[in-house]
């Protein structure tokens, strides 16, 4: 029989050596599986450009859309691009409505990646026009509300037939819109105020989310259907602001940002049964946002931010794990100095996350595609997220011993048990 000693040398627990080996195997096998299942791919900008951002992803993860940016004046230029697995993830310039040398951005993709939407510099003096792109038609100008004005495309239904975004209106301001080939651009109105903007759409195109001003000029997250019209999703107790940035494919989970009674901004999710729920914050950060969700809403991606420095870090949230910093979870995939800033898109099954970060190997901001074959993150014994595996982490695991469906289930096997405890013990002092 061997003894496991506490750090100060005092007797803590006696265990059979075979039991330790068995527990270690339970705890470490998931790590091996994660190493095999994880990939991080940086998506390069167009030749001669300085950076790239990814905003959307197809349901199966085979197509990523965003923009490539050349920031050097006088040739500052932003171009809509797509990256596909069949094209070796090389950037493809989708062009511009106004021709070469004009700006465009891609924001969303259909389920199969064949239809892409966004906004582009328009013709006839328009600053921006929403577009719908296919390889056969190229960019199609979707017009504007009232015909004379700007518009911006944000998201598209699974089959590519319904586009949502915002457009200027006569008399000033802008309103959320829903576009189809048969009906053109439909004004979704507001919550009594002057402006609104649509950012997300369910797979079948029947549910649209975004934000709108109410009669008091406050910003509110909304959910729209043809039957109910625009529905105010409310605010947190003591809060005054909410916005919806995305929705699950099944239309059941809305994600976005709210503020609380302290004036801090927090990532949130909404369902009809729960209402608005704050998703929390990580230690050392001030604000958080949720931008996208998997098909069933179980996996949510976004960012946390430090206000003083405007520093971003990409996060993922699940009910089982809570909010986790992707830079810690996937540290082994990041070259020295590389950072994942934010997640903007999540695939249907939650396996793929896209966004923007800093690629230390190239020394520039780049779009990224992160793949994890399992929804549970790799084991992270720093359960409180303060950067140090210490007694606080150990106590949290001890007090949660035997519980299930909790972020303290470090190895994600369903229960907080001795395997989770051992992960903390064998990493004790790491990062301190």
XYZ file of C-alpha atoms in Angstrom:
432
model
C 0.000 0.000 0.000
C 1.256 3.458 -0.895
C 0.308 6.807 0.505
C -0.542 10.036 -1.308
C 0.822 13.014 0.664
C -0.532 16.540 0.944
C 1.817 19.310 -0.217
C 2.957 20.074 3.340
C 3.807 16.410 3.884
C 0.858 15.552 6.113
C -0.992 12.328 5.492
C -3.980 12.979 3.291
C -5.226 9.775 1.820
C -4.198 6.136 1.557
C -4.908 4.295 -1.629
C -3.862 1.110 -3.342
C -1.371 1.790 -6.142
C -3.539 -0.132 -8.605
C -6.420 2.151 -7.712
C -4.287 5.192 -8.497
C -3.290 3.762 -11.861
C -6.913 2.965 -12.643
C -8.008 6.492 -11.718
C -5.173 8.015 -13.710
C -6.176 6.043 -16.773
C -9.750 7.246 -16.384
C -8.564 10.838 -16.096
C -5.856 10.737 -18.745
C -7.538 8.730 -21.505
C -9.830 11.661 -22.388
C -6.722 13.841 -22.742
C -5.293 11.467 -25.335
C -8.593 11.431 -27.209
C -8.728 15.210 -27.218
C -5.194 15.492 -28.622
C -6.265 13.284 -31.530
C -9.551 15.125 -32.087
C -8.443 18.768 -31.886
C -7.253 20.959 -34.723
C -6.753 24.705 -35.032
C -6.537 26.091 -38.535
C -5.609 29.696 -39.223
C -7.404 31.026 -42.321
C -5.142 33.361 -44.258
C -6.252 36.646 -45.835
C -6.085 37.319 -49.563
C -2.584 37.805 -51.014
C -1.270 41.241 -50.110
C -3.818 41.746 -47.327
C -2.926 42.151 -43.667
C -5.674 40.374 -41.734
C -8.790 38.216 -41.939
C -11.915 37.680 -39.813
C -14.397 34.790 -39.910
C -18.051 35.545 -39.149
C -20.029 32.519 -40.286
C -19.823 28.788 -40.955
C -21.938 26.263 -42.842
C -23.850 23.643 -40.863
C -21.285 20.904 -41.553
C -18.221 23.106 -41.055
C -16.981 22.766 -44.645
C -17.377 26.464 -45.544
C -16.286 29.515 -43.553
C -17.108 33.098 -44.547
C -15.809 36.488 -43.484
C -13.557 39.180 -44.865
C -9.957 39.916 -45.766
C -8.577 43.343 -44.999
C -5.792 45.509 -46.392
C -5.554 48.363 -43.892
C -2.802 50.403 -45.569
C -4.016 53.755 -46.899
C -4.606 54.925 -49.540
C -5.513 51.395 -50.648
C -7.477 50.391 -47.535
C -9.749 47.587 -48.680
C -12.071 44.990 -47.152
C -13.214 42.039 -49.287
C -15.785 39.316 -48.683
C -14.127 35.897 -48.748
C -14.956 32.264 -48.229
C -12.684 29.411 -47.232
C -13.695 25.829 -48.090
C -12.296 22.405 -47.328
C -12.489 21.402 -51.009
C -10.330 24.403 -51.917
C -7.691 23.626 -49.299
C -8.950 26.466 -47.079
C -7.455 29.066 -49.395
C -9.299 32.423 -49.403
C -11.631 33.103 -52.321
C -12.462 36.721 -53.153
C -16.231 37.027 -53.627
C -15.922 40.414 -55.278
C -17.985 43.556 -54.759
C -21.207 44.977 -56.169
C -19.266 48.093 -57.118
C -16.420 46.225 -58.806
C -12.665 45.971 -58.109
C -11.194 48.105 -55.376
C -14.440 48.438 -53.398
C -15.355 47.041 -49.987
C -17.452 43.970 -49.143
C -17.983 41.630 -46.169
C -19.467 38.131 -45.896
C -21.457 37.496 -42.719
C -23.451 34.259 -43.076
C -23.745 31.023 -45.071
C -26.505 28.548 -45.886
C -26.371 25.031 -44.437
C -24.441 23.657 -47.424
C -22.294 26.768 -47.812
C -23.511 27.447 -51.360
C -25.353 30.689 -50.522
C -23.458 33.505 -48.801
C -24.826 36.819 -47.556
C -23.275 40.051 -46.360
C -22.886 43.638 -47.484
C -20.906 45.426 -50.146
C -20.166 48.874 -51.432
C -23.069 49.608 -53.728
C -23.447 51.308 -57.068
C -25.107 54.687 -57.704
C -23.549 56.248 -54.624
C -24.917 53.825 -52.031
C -22.453 53.265 -49.218
C -23.496 49.635 -48.565
C -25.984 47.163 -49.992
C -26.972 43.764 -48.651
C -26.026 40.966 -51.028
C -26.789 37.310 -51.689
C -24.015 35.367 -53.436
C -23.854 32.005 -55.207
C -21.137 30.688 -57.497
C -23.617 30.808 -60.384
C -25.039 34.300 -59.897
C -22.251 36.121 -58.133
C -23.344 39.003 -55.890
C -26.994 39.977 -56.051
C -28.011 43.424 -54.728
C -30.977 42.915 -52.384
C -32.002 46.562 -52.495
C -33.229 48.575 -49.539
C -36.415 49.552 -47.732
C -38.075 52.221 -49.809
C -35.600 51.581 -52.633
C -33.227 54.483 -52.006
C -30.779 53.794 -49.233
C -28.245 51.474 -47.701
C -28.676 47.922 -46.425
C -26.626 45.293 -44.637
C -27.006 41.502 -44.788
C -26.330 39.516 -41.612
C -27.686 35.949 -41.801
C -29.438 33.452 -44.076
C -31.775 30.485 -43.621
C -30.522 26.917 -44.053
C -31.746 26.628 -47.642
C -30.474 30.099 -48.561
C -33.887 31.525 -49.456
C -34.426 33.972 -46.572
C -31.951 36.763 -45.762
C -32.088 39.108 -42.766
C -30.290 42.298 -41.826
C -31.040 46.017 -41.659
C -31.707 48.853 -44.093
C -32.132 52.599 -43.951
C -35.661 53.981 -44.116
C -37.145 57.182 -45.453
C -36.816 59.941 -42.880
C -33.656 58.552 -41.298
C -32.794 55.586 -39.118
C -32.823 51.933 -40.111
C -35.065 48.921 -39.614
C -34.557 45.165 -39.484
C -35.584 43.392 -42.674
C -36.517 39.950 -43.993
C -35.841 39.289 -47.685
C -37.051 36.553 -50.054
C -36.905 36.408 -53.835
C -40.703 36.386 -54.078
C -41.545 39.191 -51.652
C -38.406 41.299 -51.704
C -37.383 43.236 -48.606
C -39.916 43.295 -45.743
C -39.712 45.902 -42.962
C -39.927 44.178 -39.561
C -40.557 47.432 -37.701
C -39.339 48.306 -34.204
C -40.504 48.055 -30.595
C -41.841 51.593 -30.709
C -38.535 53.359 -31.249
C -36.673 54.538 -34.320
C -34.269 51.722 -35.166
C -33.893 47.948 -35.271
C -31.411 45.416 -36.665
C -31.784 41.689 -37.417
C -28.739 39.498 -36.769
C -29.909 35.885 -36.667
C -32.404 33.506 -38.265
C -33.606 29.979 -37.557
C -32.839 27.214 -40.056
C -36.340 27.277 -41.548
C -36.372 31.079 -41.790
C -39.458 31.507 -39.615
C -37.810 33.058 -36.528
C -35.640 36.175 -36.630
C -33.724 37.812 -33.784
C -31.834 41.054 -33.250
C -32.266 44.295 -31.344
C -34.687 47.205 -31.540
C -35.342 50.475 -29.753
C -38.463 50.777 -27.634
C -40.551 53.911 -27.164
C -38.172 55.088 -24.421
C -35.158 54.794 -26.722
C -33.760 51.758 -24.883
C -32.255 48.840 -26.783
C -34.025 45.499 -26.412
C -33.389 42.037 -27.818
C -36.252 40.877 -30.011
C -37.642 37.660 -31.455
C -39.842 37.948 -34.547
C -42.235 35.535 -36.249
C -44.921 36.216 -38.830
C -47.551 35.238 -36.268
C -46.341 37.248 -33.254
C -44.498 40.097 -34.879
C -41.612 41.613 -32.922
C -41.439 40.317 -29.334
C -39.434 42.165 -26.651
C -37.240 39.634 -24.799
C -36.778 41.971 -21.830
C -33.806 42.728 -19.592
C -32.256 41.397 -16.402
C -33.535 42.730 -13.044
C -31.971 46.177 -12.629
C -30.694 46.151 -16.207
C -31.641 48.429 -19.083
C -30.139 46.811 -22.190
C -30.363 43.592 -24.179
C -29.370 42.555 -27.704
C -29.709 39.278 -29.596
C -26.808 38.343 -31.868
C -27.723 34.789 -32.824
C -30.197 31.924 -32.617
C -29.987 28.144 -32.686
C -31.025 26.425 -35.914
C -34.111 24.971 -34.215
C -35.148 28.469 -33.122
C -35.396 27.552 -29.448
C -32.314 29.310 -28.033
C -31.471 32.990 -28.545
C -28.009 34.285 -27.573
C -26.742 37.805 -27.049
C -25.734 40.417 -24.502
C -27.464 42.049 -21.523
C -26.372 44.488 -18.859
C -26.922 43.900 -15.166
C -27.719 46.194 -12.252
C -24.002 47.056 -11.945
C -23.838 48.219 -15.553
C -21.638 45.297 -16.625
C -22.369 43.554 -19.910
C -22.911 39.808 -19.818
C -23.379 37.048 -22.368
C -26.896 35.661 -22.171
C -29.243 33.038 -23.534
C -33.028 33.105 -23.828
C -35.589 30.331 -24.152
C -39.362 30.532 -23.901
C -39.307 28.503 -20.683
C -36.444 30.249 -18.867
C -36.472 33.791 -20.195
C -33.166 35.669 -20.166
C -30.288 33.962 -18.361
C -26.892 35.511 -17.708
C -24.019 33.209 -18.727
C -21.493 34.820 -16.417
C -17.952 36.154 -16.695
C -14.413 34.860 -16.221
C -12.175 36.134 -13.383
C -10.246 39.261 -14.339
C -12.618 40.277 -17.150
C -15.302 42.967 -17.165
C -17.765 42.084 -19.920
C -18.884 39.098 -21.982
C -20.901 38.542 -25.170
C -22.535 35.513 -26.809
C -22.593 35.659 -30.609
C -23.519 32.212 -31.928
C -24.992 28.844 -30.966
C -25.022 25.275 -32.230
C -28.121 23.818 -33.870
C -29.758 22.865 -30.570
C -28.294 25.781 -28.602
C -26.183 23.516 -26.377
C -22.874 25.092 -27.439
C -22.522 28.880 -27.379
C -19.537 30.923 -28.563
C -18.475 34.485 -27.832
C -15.876 36.540 -25.986
C -14.909 38.185 -22.724
C -13.328 41.641 -22.521
C -11.143 43.765 -20.256
C -12.457 47.308 -20.590
C -9.265 49.192 -19.705
C -7.247 47.596 -22.512
C -10.096 46.388 -24.756
C -8.495 42.942 -24.604
C -10.666 40.092 -25.931
C -10.523 36.366 -25.260
C -12.637 33.745 -27.025
C -14.980 31.665 -24.875
C -17.319 28.708 -25.201
C -20.262 27.956 -22.937
C -22.211 24.761 -22.316
C -24.584 23.945 -19.470
C -22.202 21.229 -18.313
C -18.967 23.230 -18.344
C -20.124 26.802 -17.937
C -18.021 29.516 -19.582
C -14.476 28.486 -20.510
C -11.557 30.438 -21.974
C -10.587 28.716 -25.235
C -7.031 29.980 -24.864
C -6.641 27.845 -21.758
C -8.563 24.828 -23.009
C -6.636 24.655 -26.277
C -3.315 26.095 -25.121
C -1.446 23.180 -26.713
C -2.751 24.205 -30.145
C -1.604 27.819 -29.854
C 1.919 28.758 -30.908
C 3.802 30.888 -28.423
C 1.981 34.219 -28.241
C -1.023 33.241 -30.389
C -4.430 34.303 -29.031
C -8.036 33.456 -29.863
C -9.942 36.744 -29.542
C -13.579 35.873 -30.210
C -15.928 33.219 -31.561
C -18.458 34.511 -34.097
C -19.810 31.276 -35.572
C -20.641 27.725 -34.419
C -21.430 24.726 -36.625
C -24.678 22.756 -36.389
C -23.198 20.065 -34.110
C -21.017 22.450 -32.089
C -17.864 20.721 -33.314
C -16.485 23.713 -35.236
C -15.957 27.261 -33.970
C -14.858 30.200 -36.118
C -13.760 33.711 -35.275
C -10.699 35.911 -35.128
C -7.434 35.791 -33.248
C -3.762 36.672 -33.363
C -1.514 34.224 -35.210
C 1.954 34.623 -33.708
C 3.499 32.623 -36.560
C 2.517 35.297 -39.093
C 2.368 38.250 -36.701
C -1.138 39.327 -37.736
C -4.834 39.011 -36.939
C -6.344 36.038 -38.742
C -9.598 34.129 -38.973
C -9.529 30.737 -37.281
C -11.357 27.421 -37.548
C -11.219 25.363 -34.355
C -12.369 21.752 -34.442
C -13.081 19.544 -31.452
C -14.732 16.214 -32.178
C -16.208 16.168 -28.670
C -18.407 18.865 -27.195
C -16.759 18.582 -23.797
C -13.515 20.582 -23.487
C -10.176 19.003 -22.610
C -9.698 18.611 -18.844
C -8.768 21.909 -17.183
C -7.962 21.536 -13.464
C -7.969 25.343 -13.007
C -11.702 25.201 -12.336
C -12.050 28.796 -11.130
C -10.179 30.113 -14.176
C -7.750 32.350 -12.280
C -4.672 30.917 -14.010
C -3.418 28.952 -10.997
C -4.259 25.384 -9.931
C -4.403 25.779 -6.161
C -6.311 24.915 -2.996
C -9.336 26.926 -4.159
C -9.723 24.585 -7.139
C -9.254 21.535 -4.924
C -11.907 22.690 -2.455
C -14.437 23.364 -5.209
C -13.994 19.832 -6.543
C -14.220 18.342 -3.046
C -17.439 20.188 -2.216
C -18.957 19.102 -5.549
C -17.915 15.459 -5.152
C -20.597 13.131 -6.510
C -22.480 15.839 -8.404
C -23.273 15.605 -12.115
C -23.841 18.141 -14.930
C -21.449 20.681 -13.448
C -18.348 22.518 -14.736
C -16.456 20.870 -11.861
C -16.681 17.534 -13.693
C -13.230 18.242 -15.111
C -12.813 15.175 -17.302
C -16.419 15.396 -18.502
C -17.333 11.794 -17.669
C -20.657 12.775 -16.107
C -19.760 12.869 -12.391
C -17.356 14.759 -10.119
C -15.256 11.883 -8.795
C -11.745 10.768 -7.854
C -10.548 11.168 -11.449
C -11.356 14.898 -11.306
C -9.693 15.176 -7.913
C -6.534 13.553 -9.239
C -6.402 15.961 -12.170
C -6.272 18.845 -9.697
C -3.695 17.136 -7.480
C -1.310 16.171 -10.269
C -1.456 19.707 -11.692
C -1.277 21.431 -8.300
C 0.775 24.635 -8.515
C 0.566 24.861 -12.298
C 0.458 28.484 -13.450
C 0.959 29.870 -9.928
